[in-house]
PDB file of C-alpha atoms and ligand atoms in Angstrom:
ATOM      1  CA  MET A   1     109.693  60.573  98.042  1.00 46.00           C
ATOM      2  CA  ARG A   2     107.711  63.199  98.899  1.00 51.00           C
ATOM      3  CA  ILE A   3     106.547  63.671 102.610  1.00 53.00           C
ATOM      4  CA  THR A   4     103.557  63.542 104.013  1.00 67.00           C
ATOM      5  CA  ASN A   5     102.215  66.836 103.946  1.00 84.00           C
ATOM      6  CA  MET A   6     102.552  68.164 100.398  1.00 89.00           C
ATOM      7  CA  HIS A   7      99.790  66.814  97.981  1.00 92.00           C
ATOM      8  CA  LYS A   8      99.512  67.563  94.699  1.00 94.00           C
ATOM      9  CA  MET A   9      97.184  70.230  93.249  1.00 97.00           C
ATOM     10  CA  ARG A  10      96.738  71.639  89.385  1.00 97.00           C
ATOM     11  CA  VAL A  11      97.921  75.196  89.615  1.00 98.00           C
ATOM     12  CA  TRP A  12      98.147  76.037  86.002  1.00 98.00           C
ATOM     13  CA  ASP A  13      95.495  76.569  83.399  1.00 98.00           C
ATOM     14  CA  LEU A  14      95.404  74.982  79.786  1.00 98.00           C
ATOM     15  CA  PRO A  15      96.011  78.494  77.976  1.00 98.00           C
ATOM     16  CA  THR A  16      98.678  79.620  79.959  1.00 98.00           C
ATOM     17  CA  ARG A  17     100.761  75.504  79.346  1.00 98.00           C
ATOM     18  CA  LEU A  18      99.752  76.490  76.087  1.00 98.00           C
ATOM     19  CA  PHE A  19     100.974  79.850  75.819  1.00 98.00           C
ATOM     20  CA  HIS A  20     104.224  78.364  76.973  1.00 98.00           C
ATOM     21  CA  TRP A  21     105.819  75.879  75.433  1.00 98.00           C
ATOM     22  CA  THR A  22     103.889  77.475  72.068  1.00 98.00           C
ATOM     23  CA  LEU A  23     106.238  80.430  72.923  1.00 98.00           C
ATOM     24  CA  PHE A  24     108.867  78.065  73.595  1.00 98.00           C
ATOM     25  CA  ALA A  25     108.622  76.754  69.607  1.00 98.00           C
ATOM     26  CA  LEU A  26     108.456  79.483  67.867  1.00 98.00           C
ATOM     27  CA  ILE A  27     110.981  81.899  69.547  1.00 98.00           C
ATOM     28  CA  PRO A  28     113.647  79.793  68.528  1.00 98.00           C
ATOM     29  CA  LEU A  29     111.221  79.425  64.857  1.00 98.00           C
ATOM     30  CA  LEU A  30     111.847  83.609  64.402  1.00 98.00           C
ATOM     31  CA  PHE A  31     116.210  83.597  65.011  1.00 98.00           C
ATOM     32  CA  MET A  32     115.692  80.491  62.604  1.00 98.00           C
ATOM     33  CA  THR A  33     113.617  82.795  59.723  1.00 98.00           C
ATOM     34  CA  ALA A  34     115.329  85.789  60.856  1.00 98.00           C
ATOM     35  CA  TYR A  35     118.702  84.405  59.969  1.00 97.00           C
ATOM     36  CA  ALA A  36     118.165  82.611  56.703  1.00 97.00           C
ATOM     37  CA  GLY A  37     116.404  85.230  55.559  1.00 96.00           C
ATOM     38  CA  ARG A  38     112.837  83.835  55.043  1.00 97.00           C
ATOM     39  CA  MET A  39     111.613  87.530  55.487  1.00 98.00           C
ATOM     40  CA  ASP A  40     107.998  85.823  55.672  1.00 97.00           C
ATOM     41  CA  THR A  41     108.196  83.271  57.056  1.00 98.00           C
ATOM     42  CA  HIS A  42     109.768  85.476  59.795  1.00 98.00           C
ATOM     43  CA  ALA A  43     106.979  88.379  59.660  1.00 98.00           C
ATOM     44  CA  ALA A  44     104.445  85.945  60.125  1.00 98.00           C
ATOM     45  CA  ILE A  45     105.515  83.547  63.094  1.00 98.00           C
ATOM     46  CA  GLY A  46     106.687  87.641  64.352  1.00 98.00           C
ATOM     47  CA  GLN A  47     102.432  88.183  64.468  1.00 98.00           C
ATOM     48  CA  ALA A  48     101.427  85.288  65.450  1.00 98.00           C
ATOM     49  CA  VAL A  49     103.852  84.865  68.700  1.00 98.00           C
ATOM     50  CA  LEU A  50     102.374  89.088  68.998  1.00 98.00           C
ATOM     51  CA  VAL A  51      99.395  88.125  69.247  1.00 98.00           C
ATOM     52  CA  LEU A  52     100.420  85.121  72.199  1.00 98.00           C
ATOM     53  CA  VAL A  53     101.389  88.032  73.899  1.00 98.00           C
ATOM     54  CA  MET A  54      98.604  90.546  73.555  1.00 98.00           C
ATOM     55  CA  PHE A  55      96.384  87.252  74.520  1.00 98.00           C
ATOM     56  CA  ARG A  56      98.346  86.488  78.062  1.00 98.00           C
ATOM     57  CA  LEU A  57      98.427  89.646  78.869  1.00 98.00           C
ATOM     58  CA  ALA A  58      94.484  89.703  78.926  1.00 98.00           C
ATOM     59  CA  TRP A  59      95.086  86.984  80.783  1.00 98.00           C
ATOM     60  CA  GLY A  60      96.915  88.731  83.026  1.00 98.00           C
ATOM     61  CA  PHE A  61      93.591  91.018  84.108  1.00 98.00           C
ATOM     62  CA  CYS A  62      90.555  88.873  83.507  1.00 97.00           C
ATOM     63  CA  GLY A  63      92.266  84.666  83.684  1.00 98.00           C
ATOM     64  CA  SER A  64      92.855  81.718  86.395  1.00 98.00           C
ATOM     65  CA  GLN A  65      94.014  82.758  89.859  1.00 98.00           C
ATOM     66  CA  THR A  66      97.623  82.143  89.198  1.00 98.00           C
ATOM     67  CA  ALA A  67      98.031  83.392  85.814  1.00 98.00           C
ATOM     68  CA  ARG A  68      96.770  87.583  87.330  1.00 98.00           C
ATOM     69  CA  PHE A  69      99.204  89.412  87.038  1.00 98.00           C
ATOM     70  CA  ILE A  70      98.452  90.778  91.350  1.00 97.00           C
ATOM     71  CA  ASP A  71      97.913  87.328  92.054  1.00 97.00           C
ATOM     72  CA  PHE A  72     102.541  86.905  91.569  1.00 97.00           C
ATOM     73  CA  VAL A  73     104.082  90.321  90.998  1.00 96.00           C
ATOM     74  CA  LYS A  74     104.949  91.320  94.459  1.00 91.00           C
ATOM     75  CA  GLY A  75     107.368  94.584  95.662  1.00 91.00           C
ATOM     76  CA  PRO A  76     111.465  94.283  95.734  1.00 94.00           C
ATOM     77  CA  SER A  77     110.968  93.141  99.751  1.00 94.00           C
ATOM     78  CA  ALA A  78     108.612  90.226  98.403  1.00 94.00           C
ATOM     79  CA  ILE A  79     111.692  89.652  96.629  1.00 95.00           C
ATOM     80  CA  ARG A  80     114.424  90.001  99.722  1.00 95.00           C
ATOM     81  CA  SER A  81     111.888  88.663 101.544  1.00 95.00           C
ATOM     82  CA  TYR A  82     111.973  85.191  99.272  1.00 95.00           C
ATOM     83  CA  LEU A  83     115.475  85.369  98.754  1.00 93.00           C
ATOM     84  CA  ALA A  84     116.048  85.046 102.434  1.00 94.00           C
ATOM     85  CA  THR A  85     113.943  82.195 103.063  1.00 93.00           C
ATOM     86  CA  GLY A  86     113.328  80.478  99.661  1.00 89.00           C
ATOM     87  CA  GLN A  87     109.327  80.595 100.797  1.00 89.00           C
ATOM     88  CA  SER A  88     107.199  81.720  98.672  1.00 90.00           C
ATOM     89  CA  GLU A  89     103.833  82.735  99.391  1.00 88.00           C
ATOM     90  CA  THR A  90     102.507  81.577  95.873  1.00 92.00           C
ATOM     91  CA  LEU A  91     101.104  78.722  94.100  1.00 95.00           C
ATOM     92  CA  GLY A  92     102.362  80.252  91.020  1.00 96.00           C
ATOM     93  CA  HIS A  93     105.216  81.756  90.115  1.00 98.00           C
ATOM     94  CA  ASN A  94     107.771  83.028  93.088  1.00 96.00           C
ATOM     95  CA  PRO A  95     108.674  86.748  93.666  1.00 96.00           C
ATOM     96  CA  LEU A  96     112.035  86.335  92.187  1.00 96.00           C
ATOM     97  CA  GLY A  97     110.402  84.143  88.847  1.00 97.00           C
ATOM     98  CA  ALA A  98     107.615  87.032  88.156  1.00 97.00           C
ATOM     99  CA  ALA A  99     110.111  89.295  87.842  1.00 97.00           C
ATOM    100  CA  MET A 100     111.281  87.691  84.805  1.00 97.00           C
ATOM    101  CA  VAL A 101     108.355  86.403  83.729  1.00 98.00           C
ATOM    102  CA  LEU A 102     107.191  90.504  83.396  1.00 98.00           C
ATOM    103  CA  ALA A 103     110.773  91.186  82.069  1.00 98.00           C
ATOM    104  CA  LEU A 104     109.985  88.012  78.996  1.00 98.00           C
ATOM    105  CA  LEU A 105     107.359  89.398  78.685  1.00 98.00           C
ATOM    106  CA  ALA A 106     108.089  92.728  77.930  1.00 98.00           C
ATOM    107  CA  THR A 107     111.088  92.105  75.937  1.00 98.00           C
ATOM    108  CA  ILE A 108     109.183  89.350  73.390  1.00 98.00           C
ATOM    109  CA  LEU A 109     106.343  91.971  73.724  1.00 98.00           C
ATOM    110  CA  VAL A 110     108.646  94.936  72.172  1.00 98.00           C
ATOM    111  CA  GLN A 111     110.294  92.968  69.728  1.00 98.00           C
ATOM    112  CA  ALA A 112     106.537  91.983  68.153  1.00 98.00           C
ATOM    113  CA  LEU A 113     105.640  95.856  67.747  1.00 98.00           C
ATOM    114  CA  SER A 114     109.301  96.797  66.487  1.00 98.00           C
ATOM    115  CA  GLY A 115     109.425  93.793  63.855  1.00 98.00           C
ATOM    116  CA  LEU A 116     105.625  95.485  62.626  1.00 98.00           C
ATOM    117  CA  PHE A 117     107.555  98.843  61.273  1.00 98.00           C
ATOM    118  CA  SER A 118     110.674  96.891  60.350  1.00 98.00           C
ATOM    119  CA  SER A 119     112.111  97.030  57.162  1.00 96.00           C
ATOM    120  CA  ASP A 120     115.500  95.111  56.020  1.00 94.00           C
ATOM    121  CA  GLY A 121     116.910  97.593  53.611  1.00 91.00           C
ATOM    122  CA  ILE A 122     116.590  94.548  50.957  1.00 93.00           C
ATOM    123  CA  GLY A 123     112.577  94.407  50.278  1.00 92.00           C
ATOM    124  CA  PHE A 124     111.009  93.226  52.790  1.00 96.00           C
ATOM    125  CA  ASP A 125     109.381  95.838  55.267  1.00 96.00           C
ATOM    126  CA  GLY A 126     106.820  94.661  58.190  1.00 97.00           C
ATOM    127  CA  PRO A 127     103.310  95.773  57.653  1.00 97.00           C
ATOM    128  CA  PHE A 128     103.541  99.194  59.334  1.00 97.00           C
ATOM    129  CA  ALA A 129     106.958 100.545  57.692  1.00 96.00           C
ATOM    130  CA  HIS A 130     105.437 102.144  55.202  1.00 95.00           C
ATOM    131  CA  LEU A 131     103.482 104.975  58.687  1.00 97.00           C
ATOM    132  CA  THR A 132     106.538 105.573  59.505  1.00 95.00           C
ATOM    133  CA  SER A 133     109.775 108.199  58.243  1.00 95.00           C
ATOM    134  CA  SER A 134     112.751 106.278  57.085  1.00 92.00           C
ATOM    135  CA  VAL A 135     114.734 107.415  59.280  1.00 96.00           C
ATOM    136  CA  ALA A 136     112.237 106.520  62.254  1.00 97.00           C
ATOM    137  CA  SER A 137     111.932 103.268  60.709  1.00 96.00           C
ATOM    138  CA  ASP A 138     115.967 102.414  60.894  1.00 97.00           C
ATOM    139  CA  ALA A 139     115.842 103.174  64.611  1.00 98.00           C
ATOM    140  CA  VAL A 140     112.538 101.121  65.665  1.00 98.00           C
ATOM    141  CA  THR A 141     114.483  98.102  63.028  1.00 98.00           C
ATOM    142  CA  ARG A 142     117.446  98.860  65.382  1.00 98.00           C
ATOM    143  CA  LEU A 143     116.551  98.312  68.227  1.00 98.00           C
ATOM    144  CA  HIS A 144     114.030  94.909  66.915  1.00 98.00           C
ATOM    145  CA  VAL A 145     118.260  93.810  65.980  1.00 98.00           C
ATOM    146  CA  ALA A 146     119.248  94.901  69.469  1.00 98.00           C
ATOM    147  CA  LEU A 147     116.455  93.819  71.506  1.00 98.00           C
ATOM    148  CA  ALA A 148     117.302  90.151  69.846  1.00 98.00           C
ATOM    149  CA  TYR A 149     120.293  89.631  72.022  1.00 98.00           C
ATOM    150  CA  LEU A 150     118.577  90.890  74.708  1.00 98.00           C
ATOM    151  CA  LEU A 151     115.543  88.412  74.089  1.00 98.00           C
ATOM    152  CA  ALA A 152     118.353  85.470  73.515  1.00 98.00           C
ATOM    153  CA  GLY A 153     119.875  85.970  76.932  1.00 98.00           C
ATOM    154  CA  LEU A 154     116.950  86.485  78.966  1.00 98.00           C
ATOM    155  CA  VAL A 155     115.705  83.366  77.793  1.00 98.00           C
ATOM    156  CA  VAL A 156     119.362  82.573  78.974  1.00 98.00           C
ATOM    157  CA  ILE A 157     119.175  82.887  82.007  1.00 98.00           C
ATOM    158  CA  HIS A 158     114.928  81.998  82.521  1.00 98.00           C
ATOM    159  CA  VAL A 159     116.164  77.889  81.394  1.00 98.00           C
ATOM    160  CA  VAL A 160     119.459  78.251  83.955  1.00 98.00           C
ATOM    161  CA  ALA A 161     117.557  79.998  86.981  1.00 97.00           C
ATOM    162  CA  VAL A 162     114.737  77.095  86.329  1.00 98.00           C
ATOM    163  CA  LEU A 163     117.451  74.488  86.272  1.00 98.00           C
ATOM    164  CA  LEU A 164     119.617  76.115  89.794  1.00 97.00           C
ATOM    165  CA  HIS A 165     115.830  76.254  91.072  1.00 96.00           C
ATOM    166  CA  TRP A 166     115.509  72.400  90.607  1.00 97.00           C
ATOM    167  CA  LYS A 167     119.146  71.486  92.036  1.00 97.00           C
ATOM    168  CA  LEU A 168     119.335  73.923  94.999  1.00 94.00           C
ATOM    169  CA  HIS A 169     115.811  74.162  95.992  1.00 92.00           C
ATOM    170  CA  GLY A 170     114.428  70.479  94.814  1.00 94.00           C
ATOM    171  CA  GLU A 171     111.282  71.175  92.604  1.00 95.00           C
ATOM    172  CA  ASN A 172     111.115  70.100  89.954  1.00 97.00           C
ATOM    173  CA  LEU A 173     109.127  73.569  87.933  1.00 98.00           C
ATOM    174  CA  ILE A 174     109.117  71.918  84.226  1.00 98.00           C
ATOM    175  CA  VAL A 175     106.542  68.657  85.292  1.00 98.00           C
ATOM    176  CA  PRO A 176     104.098  70.967  86.680  1.00 98.00           C
ATOM    177  CA  MET A 177     104.584  73.477  83.611  1.00 98.00           C
ATOM    178  CA  PHE A 178     103.757  70.590  81.628  1.00 98.00           C
ATOM    179  CA  SER A 179     101.430  68.513  83.169  1.00 98.00           C
ATOM    180  CA  GLY A 180      99.098  71.792  85.436  1.00 98.00           C
ATOM    181  CA  LYS A 181      99.841  70.063  89.007  1.00 97.00           C
ATOM    182  CA  LYS A 182     101.828  70.811  91.229  1.00 96.00           C
ATOM    183  CA  TRP A 183     103.637  69.885  94.938  1.00 93.00           C
ATOM    184  CA  VAL A 184     101.662  72.068  97.469  1.00 92.00           C
ATOM    185  CA  GLN A 185     101.228  72.196 101.341  1.00 88.00           C
ATOM    186  CA  ALA A 186      98.781  70.354 102.595  1.00 87.00           C
ATOM    187  CA  GLY A 187      95.747  72.608 103.248  1.00 86.00           C
ATOM    188  CA  ALA A 188      96.870  75.193 100.379  1.00 89.00           C
ATOM    189  CA  SER A 189      93.452  76.399  98.619  1.00 91.00           C
ATOM    190  CA  GLU A 190      92.706  75.026  95.100  1.00 93.00           C
ATOM    191  CA  PRO A 191      93.124  78.707  92.816  1.00 97.00           C
ATOM    192  CA  ARG A 192      90.611  80.160  91.137  1.00 97.00           C
ATOM    193  CA  PHE A 193      90.085  78.980  87.320  1.00 98.00           C
ATOM    194  CA  THR A 194      88.811  80.720  84.717  1.00 98.00           C
ATOM    195  CA  HIS A 195      87.513  79.101  82.118  1.00 98.00           C
ATOM    196  CA  THR A 196      89.671  78.185  78.939  1.00 98.00           C
ATOM    197  CA  VAL A 197      86.887  79.257  76.392  1.00 98.00           C
ATOM    198  CA  ALA A 198      87.338  82.378  78.093  1.00 98.00           C
ATOM    199  CA  ALA A 199      90.930  82.199  76.523  1.00 98.00           C
ATOM    200  CA  PHE A 200      90.597  81.492  73.504  1.00 98.00           C
ATOM    201  CA  ALA A 201      87.884  84.182  72.938  1.00 98.00           C
ATOM    202  CA  ILE A 202      90.410  86.615  74.149  1.00 98.00           C
ATOM    203  CA  PHE A 203      92.844  85.039  71.577  1.00 98.00           C
ATOM    204  CA  VAL A 204      90.625  85.668  68.910  1.00 98.00           C
ATOM    205  CA  THR A 205      89.680  88.987  69.814  1.00 98.00           C
ATOM    206  CA  THR A 206      93.601  89.479  69.942  1.00 98.00           C
ATOM    207  CA  ALA A 207      94.158  88.126  65.998  1.00 98.00           C
ATOM    208  CA  VAL A 208      90.978  89.644  64.594  1.00 98.00           C
ATOM    209  CA  LEU A 209      91.905  93.013  65.784  1.00 98.00           C
ATOM    210  CA  LEU A 210      95.235  92.779  64.417  1.00 98.00           C
ATOM    211  CA  PHE A 211      93.780  91.515  61.340  1.00 97.00           C
ATOM    212  CA  ILE A 212      91.476  94.696  60.635  1.00 98.00           C
ATOM    213  CA  ALA A 213      94.717  97.119  62.230  1.00 97.00           C
ATOM    214  CA  ARG A 214      96.738  95.517  59.349  1.00 96.00           C
ATOM    215  CA  LYS A 215      94.210  96.151  56.603  1.00 95.00           C
ATOM    216  CA  THR A 216      92.986  99.202  57.917  1.00 95.00           C
ATOM    217  CA  LEU A 217      96.064 101.371  58.889  1.00 91.00           C
TER     218      LEU A 217
HETATM  219  C1  HEM B   1     112.384  80.284  73.837  1.00 51.02           C
HETATM  220  C2  HEM B   1     112.454  79.978  74.991  1.00 51.02           C
HETATM  221  C3  HEM B   1     111.996  80.230  76.372  1.00 51.02           C
HETATM  222  C4  HEM B   1     110.414  81.498  76.564  1.00 51.02           C
HETATM  223  C5  HEM B   1     110.401  82.928  75.644  1.00 51.02           C
HETATM  224  C6  HEM B   1     110.008  81.217  77.424  1.00 51.02           C
HETATM  225  C7  HEM B   1     108.891  82.152  78.576  1.00 51.02           C
HETATM  226  C8  HEM B   1     108.865  82.034  79.685  1.00 51.02           C
HETATM  227  C9  HEM B   1     108.040  82.870  80.311  1.00 51.02           C
HETATM  228  C10 HEM B   1     106.777  84.183  79.299  1.00 51.02           C
HETATM  229  C11 HEM B   1     107.018  82.049  81.254  1.00 51.02           C
HETATM  230  C12 HEM B   1     105.771  82.427  81.982  1.00 51.02           C
HETATM  231  C13 HEM B   1     104.397  81.582  81.740  1.00 51.02           C
HETATM  232  C14 HEM B   1     103.405  82.835  82.199  1.00 51.02           C
HETATM  233  O1  HEM B   1     102.523  82.557  83.493  1.00 51.02           O
HETATM  234  O2  HEM B   1     102.468  82.885  81.251  1.00 51.02           O
HETATM  235  C15 HEM B   1     107.986  81.065  81.758  1.00 51.02           C
HETATM  236  C16 HEM B   1     107.401  80.104  82.234  1.00 51.02           C
HETATM  237  C17 HEM B   1     108.835  79.271  82.810  1.00 51.02           C
HETATM  238  N1  HEM B   1     109.283  78.671  81.764  1.00 51.02           N
HETATM  239 FE1  HEM B   1     109.628  79.600  80.070  1.00 51.02          FE
HETATM  240  N2  HEM B   1     110.304  79.909  78.302  1.00 51.02           N
HETATM  241  C18 HEM B   1     111.802  79.703  77.457  1.00 51.02           C
HETATM  242  C19 HEM B   1     111.767  77.800  77.531  1.00 51.02           C
HETATM  243  C20 HEM B   1     111.568  77.425  79.104  1.00 51.02           C
HETATM  244  C21 HEM B   1     112.314  76.286  79.028  1.00 51.02           C
HETATM  245  C22 HEM B   1     113.027  75.927  77.441  1.00 51.02           C
HETATM  246  C23 HEM B   1     112.204  75.595  80.260  1.00 51.02           C
HETATM  247  C24 HEM B   1     112.326  74.414  80.776  1.00 51.02           C
HETATM  248  C25 HEM B   1     113.829  74.286  80.858  1.00 51.02           C
HETATM  249  C26 HEM B   1     111.194  76.078  80.362  1.00 51.02           C
HETATM  250  C27 HEM B   1     111.036  76.658  82.036  1.00 51.02           C
HETATM  251  C28 HEM B   1     109.616  77.248  82.264  1.00 51.02           C
HETATM  252  C29 HEM B   1     108.752  76.952  83.862  1.00 51.02           C
HETATM  253  C30 HEM B   1     109.535  75.870  84.496  1.00 51.02           C
HETATM  254  C31 HEM B   1     108.581  78.136  84.035  1.00 51.02           C
HETATM  255  C32 HEM B   1     107.507  79.043  85.179  1.00 51.02           C
HETATM  256  C33 HEM B   1     107.658  78.673  86.647  1.00 51.02           C
HETATM  257  C34 HEM B   1     107.586  79.525  87.867  1.00 51.02           C
HETATM  258  O3  HEM B   1     107.194  77.969  87.969  1.00 51.02           O
HETATM  259  O4  HEM B   1     107.506  79.877  88.381  1.00 51.02           O
HETATM  260  N3  HEM B   1     111.394  77.567  80.016  1.00 51.02           N
HETATM  261  N4  HEM B   1     108.466  81.133  80.583  1.00 51.02           N
HETATM  262  C1  HEM B   2     109.100  87.948  68.828  1.00 51.02           C
HETATM  263  C2  HEM B   2     109.312  88.430  67.487  1.00 51.02           C
HETATM  264  C3  HEM B   2     110.319  88.835  67.037  1.00 51.02           C
HETATM  265  C4  HEM B   2     111.028  88.289  67.483  1.00 51.02           C
HETATM  266  C5  HEM B   2     111.940  87.441  68.556  1.00 51.02           C
HETATM  267  C6  HEM B   2     112.295  88.592  66.410  1.00 51.02           C
HETATM  268  C7  HEM B   2     114.058  87.868  65.848  1.00 51.02           C
HETATM  269  C8  HEM B   2     114.288  88.292  64.607  1.00 51.02           C
HETATM  270  C9  HEM B   2     116.014  88.413  64.738  1.00 51.02           C
HETATM  271  C10 HEM B   2     116.706  87.638  65.774  1.00 51.02           C
HETATM  272  C11 HEM B   2     116.035  88.877  63.563  1.00 51.02           C
HETATM  273  C12 HEM B   2     118.187  89.330  63.177  1.00 51.02           C
HETATM  274  C13 HEM B   2     118.347  90.212  63.814  1.00 51.02           C
HETATM  275  C14 HEM B   2     120.006  90.375  63.490  1.00 51.02           C
HETATM  276  O1  HEM B   2     120.193  90.974  61.935  1.00 51.02           O
HETATM  277  O2  HEM B   2     120.852  90.107  64.234  1.00 51.02           O
HETATM  278  C15 HEM B   2     115.421  90.252  62.784  1.00 51.02           C
HETATM  279  C16 HEM B   2     115.156  90.394  61.972  1.00 51.02           C
HETATM  280  C17 HEM B   2     113.951  91.017  61.518  1.00 51.02           C
HETATM  281  N1  HEM B   2     112.433  91.161  61.533  1.00 51.02           N
HETATM  282 FE1  HEM B   2     112.513  90.433  63.710  1.00 51.02          FE
HETATM  283  N2  HEM B   2     111.985  89.205  65.730  1.00 51.02           N
HETATM  284  C18 HEM B   2     109.870  89.639  65.446  1.00 51.02           C
HETATM  285  C19 HEM B   2     109.116  89.953  65.024  1.00 51.02           C
HETATM  286  C20 HEM B   2     109.301  90.562  64.014  1.00 51.02           C
HETATM  287  C21 HEM B   2     107.777  90.393  63.335  1.00 51.02           C
HETATM  288  C22 HEM B   2     106.786  90.376  63.767  1.00 51.02           C
HETATM  289  C23 HEM B   2     108.298  91.460  62.300  1.00 51.02           C
HETATM  290  C24 HEM B   2     107.202  91.816  60.595  1.00 51.02           C
HETATM  291  C25 HEM B   2     106.350  91.542  60.609  1.00 51.02           C
HETATM  292  C26 HEM B   2     109.412  91.425  61.665  1.00 51.02           C
HETATM  293  C27 HEM B   2     110.405  92.007  61.366  1.00 51.02           C
HETATM  294  C28 HEM B   2     111.764  91.888  60.881  1.00 51.02           C
HETATM  295  C29 HEM B   2     112.538  92.198  59.950  1.00 51.02           C
HETATM  296  C30 HEM B   2     112.067  92.922  59.138  1.00 51.02           C
HETATM  297  C31 HEM B   2     114.239  91.765  60.127  1.00 51.02           C
HETATM  298  C32 HEM B   2     114.744  92.501  59.465  1.00 51.02           C
HETATM  299  C33 HEM B   2     115.735  93.734  60.248  1.00 51.02           C
HETATM  300  C34 HEM B   2     117.752  94.084  59.378  1.00 51.02           C
HETATM  301  O3  HEM B   2     117.430  93.282  58.495  1.00 51.02           O
HETATM  302  O4  HEM B   2     118.032  94.629  60.258  1.00 51.02           O
HETATM  303  N3  HEM B   2     110.208  90.309  63.276  1.00 51.02           N
HETATM  304  N4  HEM B   2     114.117  89.495  63.365  1.00 51.02           N
END
């Protein structure tokens, strides 16, 4: 049962939720296709993930309040204070969760970018592999392979952290990532939302930019 000074409020916008659950579906597919040697499919999904992450980075600057980096990225002192009190001033990611969000986004970005320059050495080259020397492409491929393990590790920590948060703080963060709505203190002011059409426009622009880069480089 909920205590009465809490009420449900929309906190996550649709684009952020769609971004998350699409990522959740595509990242395991990337591992499966790579290990099954389905490199064409792997590269296609990898580029879709690149577009998704580039969209999310742009959304972090011009999207809804809780999606903006300035809203949730706080310094080490905010993380220490959150760890000490368990209280967060933000409606969206808490300061500790924010550090994990940044680590995940940065790793996925570098992973997807490095894939563009990678080669499996037996006939599949990423679309930009021809722009580098074979020594450089080999180095980037090694980075791509190594980062895949880091990413898998981060995802495991991320999921365990979400489940631990539920157990220790009694707050289920998973349902809000589906519904968009969270229990918040009564009196908390509603976050500002950016229209979903803007997200769609950013997403399409990013996809077109990648397409043009592929055609021209
Ligand atoms: C491949 C798997 C996954 C990846 C790459 C991933 C990545 C991310 C990222 C980047 C965010 C930040 C969302 C944003 O602000 O845009 C996030 C948030 C979140 N993820 Fe995941 N995620 C994965 C799987 C999962 C799973 C399986 C769960 C459920 C147990 C989950 C639950 C959540 C929740 C609840 C949040 C919001 C946390 C908060 O309220 O601060 N994620 N995830
Ligand atoms: C976030 C996106 C991506 C993830 C998570 C991912 C993940 C992986 C994984 C797990 C492997 C196998 C590593 C191993 O052999 O142990 C792999 C290999 C590879 N990936 Fe990706 N990948 C991504 C994006 C891309 C993209 C966009 C491309 C190209 C367009 C690409 C091209 C390749 C190539 C060429 C290999 C073979 C490397 C080798 O055989 O040594 N990847 N990737």
